[in-house]
C-alpha cells in the first residue's frame, strides 16, 4: 500500500526530473520507435497512454501514417505533462495516476489487444 508520504516523494521526484527528462530520448529513440511499431495498427482506434511522462511516445504515435482517431495521454505529474517530449502536440492530456485504469471501448492495450 502506498502512503500519502510516498506519493508526495514521488511527486517531488517527478517535478525535479521533468526539466531534463527528455535528454534521454536521444538514447532511447530506437526503443521509442520499436514501441510504436509493436503497438500495431492504430487507425480507427482510440488510444490511452498511461504514465505518458512528457508525451514522447504519444507524440510518436501521432507521427504514424495510420493515426488513431483519438489519443489521450495521462500522467500524475503536471511537470512531466508540461515537458517538451512532444506533449505540446497532444490535444488531450489528463492529470491523474491512472490507477485503477479504466480502459474505454476502442482502446489498444499492451500486447496489441483491442477493447471493444
Short mmCIF file of N, CA, C and O in Angstrom, two decimals:
data_model
loop_
_atom_site.label_atom_id
_atom_site.label_comp_id
_atom_site.label_asym_id
_atom_site.label_seq_id
_atom_site.Cartn_x
_atom_site.Cartn_y
_atom_site.Cartn_z
N UNK A 1 0.84 -1.18 0.00
CA UNK A 1 0.00 0.00 0.00
C UNK A 1 0.89 1.24 0.00
O UNK A 1 1.86 1.33 0.74
N UNK A 2 0.56 2.18 -0.86
CA UNK A 2 1.32 3.41 -0.96
C UNK A 2 0.74 4.45 -0.01
O UNK A 2 -0.46 4.70 -0.02
N UNK A 3 1.61 5.08 0.76
CA UNK A 3 1.15 6.09 1.71
C UNK A 3 1.17 7.46 1.06
O UNK A 3 1.77 7.67 0.00
N UNK A 4 0.52 8.41 1.71
CA UNK A 4 0.50 9.79 1.22
C UNK A 4 1.92 10.35 1.17
O UNK A 4 2.27 11.11 0.27
N UNK A 5 2.74 9.96 2.12
CA UNK A 5 4.13 10.40 2.15
C UNK A 5 4.90 9.87 0.93
O UNK A 5 5.69 10.59 0.32
N UNK A 6 4.65 8.61 0.58
CA UNK A 6 5.27 8.03 -0.62
C UNK A 6 4.83 8.78 -1.88
O UNK A 6 5.64 9.04 -2.76
N UNK A 7 3.56 9.10 -1.95
CA UNK A 7 3.03 9.82 -3.10
C UNK A 7 3.67 11.20 -3.22
O UNK A 7 4.03 11.64 -4.32
N UNK A 8 3.83 11.88 -2.11
CA UNK A 8 4.44 13.20 -2.10
C UNK A 8 5.90 13.12 -2.55
O UNK A 8 6.36 13.95 -3.34
N UNK A 9 6.62 12.11 -2.08
CA UNK A 9 8.02 11.92 -2.52
C UNK A 9 8.09 11.68 -4.01
O UNK A 9 8.96 12.21 -4.70
N UNK A 10 7.18 10.86 -4.53
CA UNK A 10 7.15 10.59 -5.96
C UNK A 10 6.84 11.86 -6.75
O UNK A 10 7.49 12.14 -7.77
N UNK A 11 5.89 12.64 -6.30
CA UNK A 11 5.54 13.89 -6.97
C UNK A 11 6.75 14.83 -7.03
O UNK A 11 7.02 15.45 -8.06
N UNK A 12 7.48 14.93 -5.93
CA UNK A 12 8.67 15.79 -5.89
C UNK A 12 9.76 15.28 -6.82
O UNK A 12 10.42 16.05 -7.51
N UNK A 13 9.96 13.97 -6.84
CA UNK A 13 10.96 13.37 -7.72
C UNK A 13 10.64 13.66 -9.19
O UNK A 13 11.50 14.07 -9.97
N UNK A 14 9.39 13.46 -9.58
CA UNK A 14 8.99 13.71 -10.96
C UNK A 14 9.12 15.17 -11.33
O UNK A 14 9.53 15.50 -12.45
N UNK A 15 8.80 16.07 -10.41
CA UNK A 15 8.92 17.51 -10.67
C UNK A 15 10.39 17.89 -10.88
O UNK A 15 10.71 18.70 -11.76
N UNK A 16 11.29 17.28 -10.12
CA UNK A 16 12.73 17.56 -10.29
C UNK A 16 13.27 16.95 -11.59
O UNK A 16 14.12 17.53 -12.25
N UNK A 17 12.77 15.79 -11.96
CA UNK A 17 13.28 15.08 -13.14
C UNK A 17 12.73 15.66 -14.45
O UNK A 17 13.39 15.55 -15.49
N UNK A 18 11.57 16.26 -14.42
CA UNK A 18 10.88 16.68 -15.65
C UNK A 18 11.71 17.58 -16.57
O UNK A 18 11.74 17.35 -17.78
N UNK A 19 12.40 18.61 -16.06
CA UNK A 19 13.11 19.51 -16.97
C UNK A 19 14.18 18.81 -17.83
O UNK A 19 14.40 19.21 -18.98
N UNK A 20 14.80 17.78 -17.32
CA UNK A 20 15.86 17.10 -18.07
C UNK A 20 15.43 15.73 -18.60
O UNK A 20 16.21 15.04 -19.24
N UNK A 21 14.19 15.36 -18.37
CA UNK A 21 13.72 14.02 -18.69
C UNK A 21 13.91 13.65 -20.16
O UNK A 21 14.31 12.55 -20.49
N UNK A 22 13.65 14.58 -21.04
CA UNK A 22 13.71 14.27 -22.47
C UNK A 22 15.12 14.17 -23.02
O UNK A 22 15.29 13.75 -24.17
N UNK A 23 16.13 14.49 -22.24
CA UNK A 23 17.51 14.33 -22.71
C UNK A 23 17.81 12.86 -23.00
O UNK A 23 18.62 12.55 -23.87
N UNK A 24 17.12 11.96 -22.33
CA UNK A 24 17.34 10.53 -22.54
C UNK A 24 16.73 10.05 -23.86
O UNK A 24 17.05 8.97 -24.34
N UNK A 25 15.84 10.84 -24.47
CA UNK A 25 15.18 10.40 -25.69
C UNK A 25 16.15 10.14 -26.83
O UNK A 25 15.90 9.29 -27.68
N UNK A 26 17.26 10.86 -26.86
CA UNK A 26 18.26 10.62 -27.90
C UNK A 26 18.80 9.19 -27.80
O UNK A 26 19.07 8.55 -28.81
N UNK A 27 18.95 8.70 -26.58
CA UNK A 27 19.44 7.35 -26.37
C UNK A 27 18.34 6.30 -26.57
O UNK A 27 18.63 5.15 -26.88
N UNK A 28 17.11 6.70 -26.40
CA UNK A 28 16.00 5.75 -26.43
C UNK A 28 15.17 5.82 -27.72
O UNK A 28 14.12 5.21 -27.81
N UNK A 29 15.63 6.57 -28.69
CA UNK A 29 14.85 6.75 -29.93
C UNK A 29 14.48 5.42 -30.57
O UNK A 29 13.36 5.21 -30.99
N UNK A 30 15.43 4.49 -30.64
CA UNK A 30 15.16 3.19 -31.25
C UNK A 30 14.08 2.43 -30.48
O UNK A 30 13.17 1.85 -31.07
N UNK A 31 14.17 2.45 -29.15
CA UNK A 31 13.16 1.78 -28.33
C UNK A 31 11.80 2.44 -28.50
O UNK A 31 10.76 1.76 -28.54
N UNK A 32 11.79 3.75 -28.62
CA UNK A 32 10.55 4.50 -28.80
C UNK A 32 9.85 4.08 -30.09
O UNK A 32 8.67 3.76 -30.11
N UNK A 33 10.60 4.04 -31.18
CA UNK A 33 10.01 3.67 -32.47
C UNK A 33 9.65 2.18 -32.50
O UNK A 33 8.68 1.79 -33.16
N UNK A 34 10.39 1.35 -31.78
CA UNK A 34 10.02 -0.06 -31.69
C UNK A 34 8.68 -0.20 -30.97
O UNK A 34 7.81 -0.97 -31.39
N UNK A 35 8.49 0.55 -29.90
CA UNK A 35 7.22 0.52 -29.17
C UNK A 35 6.06 0.97 -30.06
O UNK A 35 4.98 0.37 -30.03
N UNK A 36 6.30 1.99 -30.87
CA UNK A 36 5.26 2.46 -31.78
C UNK A 36 4.91 1.37 -32.79
O UNK A 36 3.74 1.11 -33.07
N UNK A 37 5.93 0.71 -33.32
CA UNK A 37 5.71 -0.36 -34.30
C UNK A 37 4.96 -1.53 -33.65
O UNK A 37 4.04 -2.10 -34.24
N UNK A 38 5.36 -1.91 -32.44
CA UNK A 38 4.74 -3.04 -31.75
C UNK A 38 3.29 -2.78 -31.36
O UNK A 38 2.53 -3.71 -31.12
N UNK A 39 2.90 -1.53 -31.30
CA UNK A 39 1.52 -1.19 -30.96
C UNK A 39 0.55 -1.70 -32.02
O UNK A 39 -0.64 -1.86 -31.74
N UNK A 40 1.05 -1.97 -33.21
CA UNK A 40 0.18 -2.47 -34.27
C UNK A 40 -0.63 -1.35 -34.90
O UNK A 40 -0.45 -0.17 -34.57
N UNK A 41 -1.53 -1.70 -35.79
CA UNK A 41 -2.35 -0.69 -36.47
C UNK A 41 -3.20 0.09 -35.48
O UNK A 41 -3.85 -0.49 -34.61
N UNK A 42 -3.18 1.41 -35.59
CA UNK A 42 -3.94 2.26 -34.68
C UNK A 42 -5.06 3.01 -35.37
O UNK A 42 -5.88 3.63 -34.71
N UNK A 43 -5.08 2.99 -36.70
CA UNK A 43 -6.12 3.72 -37.43
C UNK A 43 -7.50 3.29 -36.99
O UNK A 43 -7.80 2.10 -36.89
N UNK A 44 -8.35 4.27 -36.70
CA UNK A 44 -9.72 3.98 -36.29
C UNK A 44 -9.89 3.68 -34.81
O UNK A 44 -11.00 3.49 -34.35
N UNK A 45 -8.80 3.61 -34.06
CA UNK A 45 -8.88 3.31 -32.63
C UNK A 45 -8.68 4.56 -31.79
O UNK A 45 -8.09 5.54 -32.23
N UNK A 46 -9.12 4.48 -30.55
CA UNK A 46 -8.79 5.49 -29.55
C UNK A 46 -7.70 4.89 -28.68
O UNK A 46 -7.78 3.73 -28.28
N UNK A 47 -6.67 5.68 -28.38
CA UNK A 47 -5.51 5.18 -27.64
C UNK A 47 -5.39 5.94 -26.32
O UNK A 47 -5.53 7.17 -26.28
N UNK A 48 -5.12 5.21 -25.26
CA UNK A 48 -4.90 5.77 -23.94
C UNK A 48 -3.46 5.49 -23.55
O UNK A 48 -3.05 4.33 -23.46
N UNK A 49 -2.66 6.52 -23.36
CA UNK A 49 -1.26 6.38 -22.97
C UNK A 49 -1.14 6.72 -21.49
O UNK A 49 -1.10 7.89 -21.12
N UNK A 50 -1.11 5.69 -20.64
CA UNK A 50 -0.98 5.90 -19.20
C UNK A 50 0.49 6.08 -18.85
O UNK A 50 1.35 5.42 -19.42
N UNK A 51 0.77 6.95 -17.90
CA UNK A 51 2.14 7.28 -17.49
C UNK A 51 2.92 7.79 -18.69
O UNK A 51 4.04 7.39 -18.97
N UNK A 52 2.32 8.73 -19.40
CA UNK A 52 2.89 9.26 -20.64
C UNK A 52 4.17 10.06 -20.43
O UNK A 52 4.93 10.24 -21.36
N UNK A 53 4.42 10.49 -19.19
CA UNK A 53 5.61 11.32 -18.97
C UNK A 53 5.47 12.63 -19.72
O UNK A 53 4.48 13.33 -19.59
N UNK A 54 6.42 12.91 -20.58
CA UNK A 54 6.38 14.16 -21.36
C UNK A 54 5.65 13.99 -22.68
O UNK A 54 5.58 14.93 -23.46
N UNK A 55 5.12 12.81 -22.94
CA UNK A 55 4.31 12.60 -24.14
C UNK A 55 5.08 12.18 -25.37
O UNK A 55 4.56 12.21 -26.47
N UNK A 56 6.33 11.75 -25.22
CA UNK A 56 7.15 11.38 -26.38
C UNK A 56 6.55 10.20 -27.15
O UNK A 56 6.48 10.23 -28.38
N UNK A 57 6.12 9.16 -26.46
CA UNK A 57 5.55 8.01 -27.14
C UNK A 57 4.21 8.37 -27.79
O UNK A 57 3.96 8.02 -28.94
N UNK A 58 3.38 9.10 -27.08
CA UNK A 58 2.10 9.53 -27.64
C UNK A 58 2.32 10.38 -28.88
O UNK A 58 1.64 10.22 -29.89
N UNK A 59 3.29 11.27 -28.84
CA UNK A 59 3.61 12.11 -29.99
C UNK A 59 4.09 11.27 -31.17
O UNK A 59 3.71 11.51 -32.32
N UNK A 60 4.92 10.26 -30.88
CA UNK A 60 5.41 9.38 -31.94
C UNK A 60 4.26 8.61 -32.58
O UNK A 60 4.27 8.35 -33.79
N UNK A 61 3.24 8.26 -31.79
CA UNK A 61 2.08 7.58 -32.35
C UNK A 61 1.32 8.49 -33.32
O UNK A 61 0.73 8.02 -34.28
N UNK A 62 1.36 9.80 -33.06
CA UNK A 62 0.69 10.74 -33.95
C UNK A 62 1.46 10.92 -35.26
O UNK A 62 0.91 11.40 -36.24
N UNK A 63 2.73 10.55 -35.28
CA UNK A 63 3.55 10.67 -36.49
C UNK A 63 3.34 9.51 -37.45
O UNK A 63 3.86 9.54 -38.57
N UNK A 64 2.63 8.50 -37.05
CA UNK A 64 2.39 7.32 -37.89
C UNK A 64 1.44 7.67 -39.03
O UNK A 64 0.66 8.60 -38.95
N UNK A 65 1.48 6.85 -40.07
CA UNK A 65 0.56 7.04 -41.18
C UNK A 65 -0.87 6.71 -40.82
O UNK A 65 -1.80 7.30 -41.33
N UNK A 66 -1.06 5.75 -39.93
CA UNK A 66 -2.42 5.34 -39.52
C UNK A 66 -2.74 5.90 -38.14
O UNK A 66 -2.81 5.20 -37.16
N UNK A 67 -2.93 7.19 -38.09
CA UNK A 67 -3.15 7.85 -36.81
C UNK A 67 -4.42 7.35 -36.13
O UNK A 67 -5.41 7.05 -36.79
N UNK A 68 -4.37 7.28 -34.79
CA UNK A 68 -5.58 6.90 -34.05
C UNK A 68 -6.65 8.00 -34.18
O UNK A 68 -6.33 9.16 -34.43
N UNK A 69 -7.89 7.60 -34.00
CA UNK A 69 -8.99 8.55 -34.02
C UNK A 69 -8.84 9.54 -32.86
O UNK A 69 -9.14 10.72 -32.99
N UNK A 70 -8.39 9.05 -31.73
CA UNK A 70 -8.18 9.88 -30.56
C UNK A 70 -7.05 9.33 -29.73
O UNK A 70 -6.80 8.12 -29.75
N UNK A 71 -6.35 10.19 -29.05
CA UNK A 71 -5.26 9.77 -28.19
C UNK A 71 -5.29 10.64 -26.94
O UNK A 71 -5.26 11.85 -27.04
N UNK A 72 -5.41 9.99 -25.79
CA UNK A 72 -5.40 10.71 -24.51
C UNK A 72 -4.15 10.27 -23.76
O UNK A 72 -3.89 9.09 -23.60
N UNK A 73 -3.36 11.25 -23.33
CA UNK A 73 -2.13 11.00 -22.59
C UNK A 73 -2.36 11.37 -21.13
O UNK A 73 -2.77 12.49 -20.83
N UNK A 74 -2.09 10.44 -20.21
CA UNK A 74 -2.34 10.65 -18.79
C UNK A 74 -1.03 10.50 -18.01
O UNK A 74 -0.27 9.56 -18.25
N UNK A 75 -0.77 11.42 -17.12
CA UNK A 75 0.37 11.30 -16.21
C UNK A 75 0.00 11.96 -14.89
O UNK A 75 -0.81 12.88 -14.86
N UNK A 76 0.62 11.51 -13.82
CA UNK A 76 0.33 12.05 -12.49
C UNK A 76 1.07 13.36 -12.23
O UNK A 76 0.78 14.06 -11.28
N UNK A 77 2.06 13.68 -13.06
CA UNK A 77 2.91 14.84 -12.82
C UNK A 77 2.62 16.00 -13.77
O UNK A 77 2.84 15.88 -14.97
N UNK A 78 2.16 17.14 -13.24
CA UNK A 78 1.95 18.30 -14.10
C UNK A 78 3.25 18.74 -14.78
O UNK A 78 3.25 19.18 -15.93
N UNK A 79 4.38 18.59 -14.08
CA UNK A 79 5.67 18.99 -14.66
C UNK A 79 6.03 18.10 -15.85
O UNK A 79 6.56 18.58 -16.86
N UNK A 80 5.74 16.82 -15.76
CA UNK A 80 6.00 15.92 -16.89
C UNK A 80 5.10 16.26 -18.07
O UNK A 80 5.54 16.33 -19.21
N UNK A 81 3.81 16.48 -17.81
CA UNK A 81 2.88 16.82 -18.89
C UNK A 81 3.26 18.12 -19.58
O UNK A 81 2.98 18.30 -20.76
N UNK A 82 3.91 19.02 -18.86
CA UNK A 82 4.34 20.29 -19.45
C UNK A 82 5.67 20.16 -20.17
O UNK A 82 6.14 21.12 -20.77
N UNK A 83 6.27 18.98 -20.15
CA UNK A 83 7.58 18.76 -20.77
C UNK A 83 7.56 18.93 -22.26
O UNK A 83 6.52 19.09 -22.89
N UNK A 84 8.73 18.83 -22.87
CA UNK A 84 8.85 19.12 -24.29
C UNK A 84 8.96 17.89 -25.17
O UNK A 84 9.29 18.00 -26.33
N UNK A 85 8.67 16.71 -24.66
CA UNK A 85 8.83 15.48 -25.44
C UNK A 85 7.76 15.26 -26.49
O UNK A 85 7.56 14.17 -26.96
N UNK A 86 7.10 16.30 -26.88
CA UNK A 86 6.04 16.17 -27.86
C UNK A 86 4.69 16.42 -27.24
O UNK A 86 3.69 16.50 -27.93
N UNK A 87 4.68 16.55 -25.92
CA UNK A 87 3.42 16.76 -25.22
C UNK A 87 2.67 17.99 -25.68
O UNK A 87 1.45 18.03 -25.63
N UNK A 88 3.37 19.00 -26.19
CA UNK A 88 2.70 20.20 -26.66
C UNK A 88 1.86 19.93 -27.90
O UNK A 88 0.96 20.67 -28.21
N UNK A 89 2.15 18.84 -28.61
CA UNK A 89 1.38 18.46 -29.80
C UNK A 89 0.11 17.72 -29.44
O UNK A 89 -0.76 17.53 -30.28
N UNK A 90 0.01 17.27 -28.21
CA UNK A 90 -1.13 16.45 -27.80
C UNK A 90 -2.31 17.35 -27.47
O UNK A 90 -2.18 18.26 -26.67
N UNK A 91 -3.44 17.05 -28.07
CA UNK A 91 -4.61 17.88 -27.83
C UNK A 91 -5.32 17.51 -26.53
O UNK A 91 -6.01 18.34 -25.96
N UNK A 92 -5.16 16.27 -26.07
CA UNK A 92 -5.83 15.84 -24.85
C UNK A 92 -4.84 15.22 -23.89
O UNK A 92 -4.28 14.16 -24.17
N UNK A 93 -4.62 15.89 -22.79
CA UNK A 93 -3.81 15.32 -21.71
C UNK A 93 -4.66 15.38 -20.45
O UNK A 93 -5.57 16.18 -20.34
N UNK A 94 -4.34 14.51 -19.51
CA UNK A 94 -5.09 14.48 -18.26
C UNK A 94 -4.13 14.23 -17.12
O UNK A 94 -3.18 13.46 -17.24
N UNK A 95 -4.37 14.91 -16.03
CA UNK A 95 -3.58 14.72 -14.82
C UNK A 95 -4.26 13.65 -13.99
O UNK A 95 -5.44 13.73 -13.69
N UNK A 96 -3.53 12.59 -13.68
CA UNK A 96 -4.10 11.52 -12.87
C UNK A 96 -3.11 10.39 -12.74
O UNK A 96 -2.14 10.30 -13.47
N UNK A 97 -3.37 9.51 -11.79
CA UNK A 97 -2.45 8.41 -11.55
C UNK A 97 -2.68 7.25 -12.51
O UNK A 97 -1.78 6.45 -12.73
N UNK A 98 -3.85 7.14 -13.08
CA UNK A 98 -4.13 6.02 -13.97
C UNK A 98 -4.34 4.70 -13.25
O UNK A 98 -4.35 3.66 -13.86
N UNK A 99 -4.49 4.75 -11.94
CA UNK A 99 -4.68 3.51 -11.20
C UNK A 99 -5.85 3.65 -10.25
O UNK A 99 -5.85 4.57 -9.46
N UNK A 100 -6.83 2.83 -10.29
CA UNK A 100 -7.01 1.77 -11.28
C UNK A 100 -7.32 2.38 -12.64
O UNK A 100 -7.84 3.48 -12.71
N UNK A 101 -6.95 1.68 -13.68
CA UNK A 101 -7.06 2.26 -15.01
C UNK A 101 -8.31 1.80 -15.74
O UNK A 101 -8.43 0.65 -16.09
N UNK A 102 -9.22 2.74 -15.99
CA UNK A 102 -10.37 2.40 -16.81
C UNK A 102 -9.90 2.33 -18.27
O UNK A 102 -9.07 3.13 -18.68
N UNK A 103 -10.36 1.38 -19.01
CA UNK A 103 -9.97 1.28 -20.41
C UNK A 103 -11.23 1.37 -21.26
O UNK A 103 -11.95 0.39 -21.41
N UNK A 104 -11.50 2.56 -21.80
CA UNK A 104 -12.72 2.74 -22.58
C UNK A 104 -12.71 1.92 -23.86
O UNK A 104 -11.66 1.53 -24.36
N UNK A 105 -13.89 1.66 -24.38
CA UNK A 105 -14.04 0.89 -25.62
C UNK A 105 -13.22 1.53 -26.73
O UNK A 105 -13.15 2.75 -26.84
N UNK A 106 -12.59 0.70 -27.53
CA UNK A 106 -11.81 1.19 -28.67
C UNK A 106 -10.37 1.46 -28.35
O UNK A 106 -9.62 1.88 -29.22
N UNK A 107 -9.91 1.24 -27.13
CA UNK A 107 -8.51 1.48 -26.76
C UNK A 107 -7.68 0.24 -27.02
O UNK A 107 -8.15 -0.88 -26.88
N UNK A 108 -6.44 0.44 -27.39
CA UNK A 108 -5.50 -0.67 -27.57
C UNK A 108 -4.68 -0.77 -26.28
O UNK A 108 -4.20 0.24 -25.77
N UNK A 109 -4.57 -1.96 -25.76
CA UNK A 109 -3.79 -2.16 -24.54
C UNK A 109 -2.52 -2.94 -24.88
O UNK A 109 -2.42 -3.51 -25.95
N UNK A 110 -1.53 -2.94 -23.98
CA UNK A 110 -0.27 -3.65 -24.28
C UNK A 110 -0.52 -5.07 -24.75
O UNK A 110 -1.42 -5.75 -24.27
N UNK A 111 0.27 -5.48 -25.70
CA UNK A 111 0.12 -6.81 -26.27
C UNK A 111 -0.73 -6.79 -27.52
O UNK A 111 -0.97 -7.81 -28.15
N UNK A 112 -1.19 -5.60 -27.92
CA UNK A 112 -1.93 -5.46 -29.16
C UNK A 112 -3.40 -5.82 -29.07
O UNK A 112 -4.06 -5.99 -30.08
N UNK A 113 -3.94 -5.94 -27.87
CA UNK A 113 -5.34 -6.31 -27.71
C UNK A 113 -6.21 -5.06 -27.80
O UNK A 113 -5.89 -4.05 -27.20
N UNK A 114 -7.28 -5.13 -28.54
CA UNK A 114 -8.24 -4.02 -28.60
C UNK A 114 -9.39 -4.31 -27.66
O UNK A 114 -9.80 -5.46 -27.49
N UNK A 115 -9.91 -3.28 -27.07
CA UNK A 115 -11.10 -3.40 -26.21
C UNK A 115 -12.26 -2.82 -27.00
O UNK A 115 -12.19 -1.70 -27.48
N UNK A 116 -13.30 -3.59 -27.14
CA UNK A 116 -14.45 -3.07 -27.91
C UNK A 116 -15.65 -2.88 -27.02
O UNK A 116 -15.68 -3.23 -25.89
#
